[in-house]
XYZ file of C-alpha atoms in Angstrom:
543
model
C -30.587 -5.903 0.734
C -27.483 -3.969 -1.438
C -25.248 -5.137 -3.670
C -22.257 -3.112 -2.169
C -20.659 -1.779 0.274
C -19.490 1.391 1.260
C -15.930 2.314 1.681
C -14.172 -0.212 -0.430
C -11.384 1.825 -2.142
C -8.441 0.065 0.734
C -8.669 -2.826 -1.607
C -10.560 -2.331 -5.546
C -8.044 0.597 -6.542
C -4.325 0.434 -7.387
C -3.419 2.967 -4.602
C -5.769 1.195 -1.700
C -4.460 -2.379 -2.315
C -0.971 -0.693 -2.603
C -1.321 1.270 0.741
C -2.992 -2.069 2.663
C -0.668 -4.043 1.568
C 1.647 -2.298 3.220
C -0.099 -2.190 6.619
C -0.546 -6.393 6.605
C 1.632 -7.829 9.035
C -0.547 -5.374 11.655
C -3.244 -7.915 11.173
C -1.897 -10.696 10.123
C 1.052 -13.124 10.631
C 2.339 -12.991 7.005
C 4.201 -11.460 4.267
C 3.230 -9.067 1.510
C 5.673 -9.640 -0.239
C 5.678 -13.520 -1.023
C 2.168 -13.289 -2.963
C 2.141 -9.312 -4.321
C 4.788 -7.983 -5.670
C 6.011 -4.994 -4.677
C 4.050 -1.515 -5.302
C 5.100 2.047 -5.322
C 2.432 5.129 -5.535
C 4.345 7.943 -7.520
C 2.345 10.651 -5.857
C 4.931 11.762 -3.495
C 8.860 12.537 -3.616
C 9.469 9.881 -0.480
C 7.695 7.457 -2.845
C 9.211 8.024 -5.839
C 12.578 7.397 -3.872
C 11.839 4.343 -2.899
C 10.958 3.193 -6.305
C 14.093 4.960 -7.516
C 16.026 2.516 -4.735
C 13.932 -0.225 -5.175
C 14.667 -0.057 -9.381
C 18.705 0.968 -8.178
C 19.005 -2.826 -6.152
C 17.168 -5.054 -9.017
C 19.420 -3.323 -11.588
C 22.709 -4.592 -9.253
C 20.901 -7.508 -8.697
C 20.345 -8.261 -11.901
C 23.806 -7.996 -13.156
C 24.849 -10.986 -10.688
C 21.942 -12.679 -12.093
C 23.707 -12.052 -15.675
C 26.985 -13.427 -14.374
C 25.395 -16.543 -12.841
C 23.347 -17.129 -16.371
C 25.515 -16.538 -18.271
C 28.305 -19.124 -16.673
C 25.504 -21.440 -16.223
C 25.256 -20.905 -20.053
C 28.782 -21.835 -21.259
C 28.989 -24.653 -19.166
C 26.342 -26.252 -20.695
C 23.524 -27.233 -17.577
C 20.284 -27.297 -18.789
C 17.709 -26.580 -16.516
C 20.088 -24.571 -14.121
C 20.279 -21.192 -13.163
C 20.659 -20.353 -16.531
C 17.343 -21.222 -17.059
C 15.424 -19.155 -14.501
C 17.788 -16.347 -15.009
C 16.758 -16.680 -18.513
C 20.196 -14.276 -19.698
C 18.306 -12.686 -22.853
C 20.135 -12.273 -25.817
C 23.182 -10.491 -24.958
C 24.024 -12.643 -22.891
C 23.080 -15.516 -25.373
C 25.559 -13.023 -27.856
C 28.200 -13.191 -25.812
C 28.356 -16.973 -24.626
C 28.294 -18.228 -28.818
C 31.414 -15.623 -29.916
C 32.724 -14.479 -26.953
C 35.780 -13.255 -29.266
C 33.421 -10.590 -30.914
C 33.476 -7.190 -31.103
C 30.873 -7.274 -28.511
C 31.277 -3.242 -26.128
C 33.527 -5.229 -23.225
C 32.835 -4.230 -19.446
C 35.152 -3.616 -16.339
C 34.815 -6.073 -13.471
C 34.423 -2.938 -11.471
C 30.727 -3.419 -12.737
C 30.320 -6.982 -10.721
C 32.634 -5.339 -7.634
C 30.154 -2.340 -7.406
C 27.415 -4.273 -8.196
C 27.914 -7.073 -5.176
C 28.640 -4.240 -2.704
C 24.788 -2.992 -3.201
C 23.639 -6.271 -3.065
C 25.735 -7.086 0.341
C 24.520 -3.908 1.503
C 20.620 -4.736 0.361
C 21.295 -8.549 2.199
C 22.716 -6.600 5.445
C 19.177 -4.046 5.149
C 16.855 -7.495 4.847
C 19.003 -9.370 7.554
C 18.600 -6.105 9.966
C 22.330 -5.966 10.473
C 22.810 -2.446 9.610
C 20.786 -1.489 13.085
C 23.929 -1.260 14.617
C 26.415 0.192 11.975
C 27.228 3.763 12.971
C 26.407 6.163 10.030
C 29.726 6.672 8.097
C 30.747 3.172 8.826
C 28.601 1.643 5.549
C 28.470 4.266 3.018
C 26.355 3.925 -0.471
C 26.823 5.110 -4.086
C 26.890 8.503 -4.542
C 24.743 9.363 -7.280
C 27.495 9.824 -10.051
C 28.239 6.142 -9.598
C 24.506 5.500 -9.509
C 23.928 6.901 -12.937
C 27.061 5.407 -14.446
C 26.601 1.368 -12.677
C 22.646 2.483 -14.350
C 23.464 2.917 -17.668
C 26.116 -0.015 -17.899
C 23.229 -2.290 -16.525
C 21.349 -0.911 -19.695
C 24.321 -1.657 -21.974
C 24.670 -5.202 -20.363
C 20.726 -6.292 -20.883
C 19.130 -4.441 -23.023
C 22.409 -3.874 -25.422
C 25.587 -5.571 -26.870
C 27.429 -4.837 -23.700
C 30.225 -8.122 -22.455
C 31.611 -8.535 -19.084
C 35.243 -9.618 -19.227
C 36.612 -12.182 -17.346
C 33.248 -12.618 -15.808
C 34.237 -16.092 -14.865
C 36.104 -15.613 -11.346
C 33.128 -14.036 -10.024
C 30.710 -16.616 -10.843
C 30.761 -17.964 -6.837
C 30.356 -14.974 -4.907
C 27.583 -13.798 -7.348
C 25.687 -17.009 -6.932
C 26.663 -16.871 -2.734
C 25.391 -13.281 -2.428
C 21.727 -14.496 -5.024
C 21.338 -17.401 -2.968
C 21.117 -15.346 0.249
C 18.847 -12.917 -1.170
C 16.310 -15.421 -2.535
C 16.158 -16.553 1.435
C 15.130 -13.683 2.699
C 13.416 -12.581 -0.348
C 10.402 -14.274 -1.886
C 9.729 -12.057 -5.203
C 13.850 -12.121 -6.203
C 12.313 -15.330 -9.022
C 9.832 -13.078 -10.169
C 12.213 -10.174 -10.852
C 13.892 -11.461 -13.793
C 16.739 -9.239 -15.896
C 15.575 -6.694 -17.878
C 13.823 -4.816 -14.328
C 10.387 -4.182 -16.141
C 7.412 -2.534 -14.100
C 4.056 -2.171 -14.822
C 2.923 1.803 -14.561
C -0.879 1.661 -13.547
C -3.448 4.653 -13.477
C -4.076 4.275 -9.116
C -8.290 3.762 -10.296
C -8.920 3.072 -13.259
C -10.205 -0.381 -14.221
C -10.125 -2.570 -17.522
C -6.578 -2.494 -18.449
C -6.798 1.275 -19.610
C -3.608 3.540 -19.402
C -1.271 0.597 -18.189
C 2.339 0.727 -19.816
C 5.317 -1.780 -19.131
C 8.724 0.199 -19.042
C 12.285 -1.094 -18.066
C 13.648 2.519 -17.752
C 13.549 4.821 -14.728
C 14.257 8.272 -16.295
C 11.423 7.094 -18.739
C 8.973 5.891 -15.807
C 9.891 9.030 -13.929
C 9.103 11.672 -16.547
C 5.399 10.340 -17.543
C 4.342 10.694 -14.090
C 6.222 14.258 -13.922
C 4.758 15.235 -17.213
C 0.595 14.888 -15.499
C 1.102 17.577 -13.544
C -1.019 16.235 -10.880
C -0.509 16.819 -7.392
C -0.090 14.273 -4.400
C -3.711 13.930 -3.380
C -4.486 12.745 -6.750
C -2.520 9.799 -6.312
C -2.728 8.952 -9.839
C 0.050 6.763 -11.003
C 1.023 3.226 -9.746
C 4.352 1.554 -9.968
C 4.612 -2.530 -9.681
C 6.566 -4.949 -10.260
C 6.294 -7.051 -13.450
C 6.608 -10.715 -12.499
C 9.268 -11.356 -15.407
C 8.911 -15.362 -15.243
C 5.177 -16.236 -15.714
C 4.180 -19.410 -15.850
C 2.906 -19.928 -19.627
C 0.189 -22.778 -21.503
C 2.328 -23.039 -25.277
C 4.404 -19.992 -24.716
C 1.456 -17.881 -24.036
C 0.494 -16.189 -20.690
C -2.359 -15.953 -19.126
C -4.172 -14.368 -15.897
C -6.817 -16.234 -13.386
C -10.240 -14.701 -12.627
C -10.965 -15.367 -8.764
C -14.052 -14.560 -7.671
C -15.281 -14.838 -3.399
C -17.670 -13.098 -2.042
C -18.176 -10.938 1.269
C -21.733 -11.156 2.644
C -20.910 -9.448 6.271
C -17.609 -6.958 7.647
C -17.986 -7.535 11.059
C -18.032 -10.435 11.591
C -15.827 -10.661 8.350
C -17.364 -13.607 5.608
C -15.840 -14.680 3.262
C -16.613 -17.002 0.263
C -14.363 -19.221 -2.154
C -15.934 -19.620 -5.859
C -14.744 -23.349 -6.381
C -14.821 -22.655 -10.156
C -12.404 -19.694 -12.458
C -11.275 -19.264 -15.443
C -8.519 -18.553 -17.561
C -7.341 -15.568 -19.739
C -5.398 -15.715 -22.545
C -3.067 -13.169 -23.843
C -3.658 -13.049 -28.041
C 0.100 -13.285 -28.476
C 2.841 -14.904 -27.862
C 5.253 -14.028 -24.520
C 8.221 -12.477 -25.174
C 9.952 -9.701 -22.742
C 11.569 -8.326 -26.214
C 8.906 -6.286 -27.083
C 7.048 -4.134 -23.949
C 3.770 -4.086 -25.780
C 0.559 -4.636 -23.775
C -0.816 -6.219 -26.310
C 1.905 -9.232 -24.847
C 1.448 -8.601 -21.204
C -1.555 -7.545 -19.956
C -4.819 -10.857 -20.188
C -7.475 -8.470 -19.941
C -10.534 -9.605 -22.016
C -11.696 -5.529 -22.007
C -7.742 -5.357 -24.179
C -7.568 -8.640 -26.088
C -11.058 -8.437 -27.883
C -10.054 -5.767 -29.975
C -6.530 -7.818 -31.321
C -6.366 -10.689 -33.743
C -4.715 -13.995 -32.229
C -1.326 -13.947 -32.929
C -0.258 -16.524 -36.417
C 2.922 -18.236 -34.343
C 0.323 -18.896 -30.873
C 0.120 -22.825 -30.832
C -3.822 -23.200 -32.053
C -4.130 -25.696 -28.835
C -5.235 -22.526 -27.382
C -8.663 -21.308 -27.564
C -9.610 -19.466 -30.398
C -11.736 -16.838 -27.547
C -8.444 -17.032 -25.085
C -10.066 -18.077 -22.325
C -10.221 -21.808 -19.953
C -12.197 -23.158 -17.621
C -10.000 -23.786 -14.359
C -11.368 -27.469 -14.672
C -9.106 -27.647 -18.037
C -6.408 -25.703 -16.652
C -6.520 -28.866 -14.205
C -6.870 -31.696 -16.829
C -3.749 -29.461 -18.496
C -1.863 -29.866 -15.626
C -2.677 -33.540 -15.208
C -1.509 -34.080 -18.659
C 1.362 -33.295 -18.053
C 2.213 -34.939 -14.276
C 1.335 -32.162 -12.325
C -2.159 -32.425 -11.494
C -1.071 -32.333 -7.743
C -0.670 -28.489 -8.285
C -3.869 -26.963 -8.369
C -5.171 -29.036 -5.339
C -1.890 -28.439 -3.226
C -0.190 -25.284 -4.450
C -2.209 -22.696 -5.860
C -6.031 -23.069 -4.985
C -4.617 -22.840 -1.201
C -2.268 -20.064 -2.055
C -5.261 -17.672 -3.504
C -7.707 -18.625 -0.381
C -4.639 -17.216 1.671
C -4.339 -14.286 0.080
C -7.834 -13.043 -0.795
C -8.679 -13.736 3.198
C -5.604 -11.609 3.994
C -6.149 -9.097 2.245
C -10.222 -8.034 3.441
C -8.426 -8.827 7.038
C -6.080 -6.163 6.206
C -8.666 -4.163 4.910
C -11.564 -5.002 7.755
C -10.968 -1.950 9.508
C -11.880 0.747 6.618
C -14.889 -0.559 4.747
C -18.329 -0.117 6.309
C -19.577 -2.809 7.950
C -23.180 -2.638 6.946
C -25.864 -5.061 7.840
C -28.219 -6.425 4.616
C -24.863 -6.021 2.164
C -23.535 -8.404 0.023
C -20.404 -7.950 -2.800
C -19.397 -10.332 -5.192
C -15.342 -9.421 -5.580
C -12.706 -10.524 -8.766
C -9.609 -11.077 -7.372
C -6.892 -11.870 -10.505
C -3.317 -13.551 -10.367
C -0.783 -14.503 -12.183
C 1.044 -17.379 -11.746
C 4.710 -17.731 -11.460
C 7.137 -20.812 -12.682
C 7.435 -22.512 -9.492
C 3.117 -22.841 -9.708
C 3.013 -19.805 -7.027
C 0.137 -17.352 -7.759
C 0.581 -13.101 -7.796
C -2.467 -11.151 -6.885
C -2.132 -8.532 -9.160
C -5.845 -6.283 -8.033
C -8.957 -6.767 -6.934
C -12.264 -5.432 -9.025
C -15.454 -4.734 -8.124
C -18.324 -4.957 -9.869
C -16.399 -8.079 -12.171
C -18.000 -7.912 -15.232
C -20.524 -10.612 -16.143
C -21.221 -10.172 -19.213
C -21.906 -13.301 -21.614
C -18.102 -12.413 -23.680
C -17.419 -15.977 -24.447
C -18.837 -19.427 -24.024
C -17.267 -19.468 -21.115
C -18.104 -16.371 -19.415
C -21.745 -16.942 -20.621
C -21.766 -20.562 -18.620
C -19.986 -19.547 -15.584
C -21.072 -16.056 -14.755
C -24.776 -17.314 -15.405
C -23.479 -19.622 -12.840
C -22.011 -17.593 -9.876
C -24.888 -15.188 -10.066
C -27.049 -17.791 -9.205
C -25.086 -19.611 -6.365
C -24.501 -15.911 -4.843
C -28.622 -15.086 -4.302
C -28.314 -18.660 -2.881
C -25.682 -17.639 -0.399
C -27.360 -14.073 0.182
C -30.849 -15.455 0.555
C -31.007 -19.109 0.530
C -29.239 -19.456 3.684
C -30.742 -16.634 5.911
C -34.090 -19.819 5.637
C -32.401 -22.867 5.494
C -29.099 -22.900 6.807
C -28.139 -26.412 5.364
C -29.187 -25.377 1.548
C -27.539 -25.895 -1.575
C -24.820 -22.888 -2.400
C -23.901 -24.211 -5.608
C -19.739 -24.163 -6.473
C -19.117 -21.945 -3.090
C -17.112 -22.481 0.269
C -17.096 -20.833 3.172
C -12.806 -19.381 3.479
C -13.662 -17.228 6.475
C -15.334 -16.224 8.815
C -14.058 -14.677 12.276
C -15.834 -14.058 15.651
C -17.692 -11.490 15.909
C -15.836 -8.050 17.177
C -16.766 -5.829 19.649
C -16.334 -2.112 17.932
C -15.031 0.605 20.584
C -16.902 3.411 20.928
C -14.818 5.948 19.708
C -11.913 5.687 17.023
C -10.266 8.463 17.542
C -7.504 9.934 19.875
C -8.366 10.810 23.704
C -8.161 14.236 24.130
C -8.570 16.335 27.524
C -8.973 19.728 27.342
C -8.288 21.211 30.890
C -8.916 24.641 32.493
C -11.407 27.334 34.224
C -14.012 29.095 32.979
C -14.303 33.113 32.998
C -17.896 33.738 33.903
C -18.649 37.508 33.567
C -21.122 39.138 35.811
C -24.814 38.118 36.727
C -25.824 41.882 37.172
C -24.125 45.162 37.029
C -23.639 46.520 39.958
C -25.207 49.791 41.747
C -23.578 53.119 41.789
C -21.377 53.545 44.394
C -22.868 57.263 45.964
C -20.665 59.063 48.838
C -21.589 56.944 52.118
C -20.501 58.074 55.587
C -19.606 54.230 57.330
C -19.027 53.600 60.617
C -16.096 54.418 62.448
C -15.979 50.818 63.242
C -16.338 49.685 59.701
C -13.132 51.908 58.869
C -10.907 49.175 61.023
C -11.750 45.934 59.437
C -8.777 44.284 58.544
C -8.696 42.923 54.907
C -9.626 39.169 54.697
C -7.461 36.900 53.962
C -8.020 34.713 51.884
C -6.188 31.964 49.445
C -5.262 33.265 45.477
C -1.855 33.215 44.405
C -2.448 36.028 42.067
C -3.292 38.261 44.418
C -0.675 40.951 45.700
C -0.660 41.232 49.709
C -2.595 44.133 51.080
C -0.473 46.824 53.293
C -1.399 47.692 56.787
C -3.725 50.311 57.565
C -0.815 52.822 57.986
C 0.346 52.791 55.006
C 0.632 55.623 52.890
C -2.241 55.969 50.760
C -1.786 58.001 48.033
C -1.591 56.413 43.955
C 0.202 58.108 41.185
C -2.370 60.196 39.125
C -1.109 57.965 36.225
C -2.619 54.977 37.640
C -4.974 53.660 35.094
C -7.264 52.112 37.910
C -7.048 54.873 39.718
C -8.058 57.166 37.011
C -10.922 54.301 36.311
C -11.897 54.758 39.767
C -12.755 58.431 40.318
C -14.452 58.274 36.419
C -16.620 56.877 37.925
C -19.127 53.620 38.712
C -17.998 50.692 35.900
C -19.151 47.193 35.876
C -17.567 44.810 38.050
C -16.380 42.015 36.255
C -15.192 38.185 37.397
C -11.205 37.945 36.548
C -8.864 34.894 36.863
C -6.326 37.563 38.917
C -7.667 38.972 42.772
C -8.026 42.601 42.681
C -5.352 43.785 45.127
C -6.102 46.250 47.741
C -3.339 48.930 47.050
C -4.588 49.684 44.359
C -7.716 52.129 45.853
C -5.321 52.764 49.276
C -7.144 56.000 48.824
C -10.698 55.103 49.328
C -11.582 53.456 52.743
C -15.450 52.446 51.078
C -13.715 50.704 48.359
C -10.688 49.096 50.460
C -14.154 47.569 51.932
C -14.960 46.816 48.636
C -12.290 45.500 47.532
C -12.201 42.855 50.431
C -15.300 41.194 49.610
C -14.615 40.823 46.305
C -11.709 38.659 47.250
C -14.333 36.811 49.354
C -16.585 36.493 46.775
C -14.129 36.020 43.475
C -11.158 34.012 45.068
C-alpha cells in the first residue's frame, strides 16, 4: 500500500486550493466564502485586477466601519459596533481630542465610500444585471487613487472625518445589508491587511503581511516570473481572530483519505492548537505575530508581556482548549460550532477536488488542515498540507503524533480483516456511493470526410489501336457526379486550343491515372475518340 496519492495539488498547494474553492458550488451546495477567506492568484492581469477591485471595495467599506465605530465609541456603547470593528488608534485619538489638530477630511469621502458600497451591494444582490451600461459608471482611476490615499491617512495616519455623525445611520444601514450577503464582512476589519504567500511552499516560508495595494503589486512585479509559474497568492487576512489571553493561535486538524472513488474521509477527533510567541496586534505586520506555524515560532522567544497562563512550548491539545472554553461558560461551542464546521469544510473541499486526484487503489494519505477561529468561533480554512509533520517537537506533538500514526494503521490495515475493529480517534466523516467513471473525459470530437486513395496499379501505356466503328458510336455514360462537367455531343467540335495543359499531358505520352474527387470532363479529350471511351469508363469507376 502507498501512503500518498497522485495529483493532489488541487488542494495541497495554495494556488490549487484557491482555484478549487471557486469551483466548489459546481460540486457542493455550499458557499466557499463562508469558510475560506477570499483568495487571488497574482499570476495574470485579470487576477490582479480582481484583487485590486476587492482591495478598493474593502477600503470603502472600512471607511463606513470607521464612521460607525467612531460614533459608537464616542457614544459610550460598550460591546457594540465599536468593539466589533476595532476603530483603531486614529479613531481613538479623534474621539479623545476632537478639537485637536488632526487633519480633517471632507464629508465627500463618506459619500464616495457609500456610493462604492451601494454599487457593490447591487452586485451581490444581482441588481446590476438589468442596468444599462452607461447608467452606473464607477469611479475613474484618479478618483480611486484619491479615495485610497484618503483611506490610508484615515486608518494609518492622523486624519479625521469632520461631521461623520451626519452619515452614521446611512453607513450602519449599508454595513448591515452587506453583512447579510457577504459572510466575510466581520473578518475584514478596517486595516485592509492581506497575506501574500508563495503558491507552493510550506512551513510559512516567505509569507508576508501587507496593507498597501501598491506595495503588494510591486512585490509581485519584482519577481519577473511568467504567468505559468503561479508563484504568488494573496489572501484576505483575518483581522478579527479569536484570541486566548491576548495571543493568536491556529488549529492543526488531521483527516485521512482511504479512497477517492468512492470518496472515503476519516476525521480525527483530537487536534492541537499552535500559539504565537508574541501578543496579537495589528499595529505591526511582523510575521512572528500573525503566523503560528511551529516552524517559525520555534526560533523565537516568548514575549515577556505575554500571559504566563499560556504554555511555554506554545501548544495545547484540543481537550485542553475545550476545558478553557468550559471555564468561560462556552463549553458547548466546540461541539456545536467549531468541530462540525471544520468537518464540513474538509468534506466540501475534498468533494470539489475529487475529480482532479488520481483515484488509485491500495493507497491512503493523511493530511493536516489549518484553521483560524474568528471572534464568533467560526473556523476559517487557511490551507491543507500533505505530509504533515509528525516530529515530536513538543510534549503535545510527542503524544498526539504517535497516536494518530497508530490509529491510521488501524483504519488502513486492521479494518481490511475486521470491519468492527478499533479505529482509535478516527471517525468516518464521508463515504459516498461508488461513481461509475465515464469512458471519455474530453470533448466529443468527430471528423467527417471522404478519403482519397491512389490507384492500385499503373495503367498500361495506350498504343495506337483501331477501334471498330460501333464502339465509336457509344454514347457517354451519365453518372451522378456533382463535380463532373457535361459531356459534349458527338458532333461537337473536337479541336482543343494548344495551351490547354490537359491536352499537352495527353500528347506527352502515357501517365499514371490517379483517382480524384472530381470526375474527368470528357470535353478535355474531344479530339481523341479512344480517349473519349476511356473517359466514360473512368466516369463509371471513379464516381
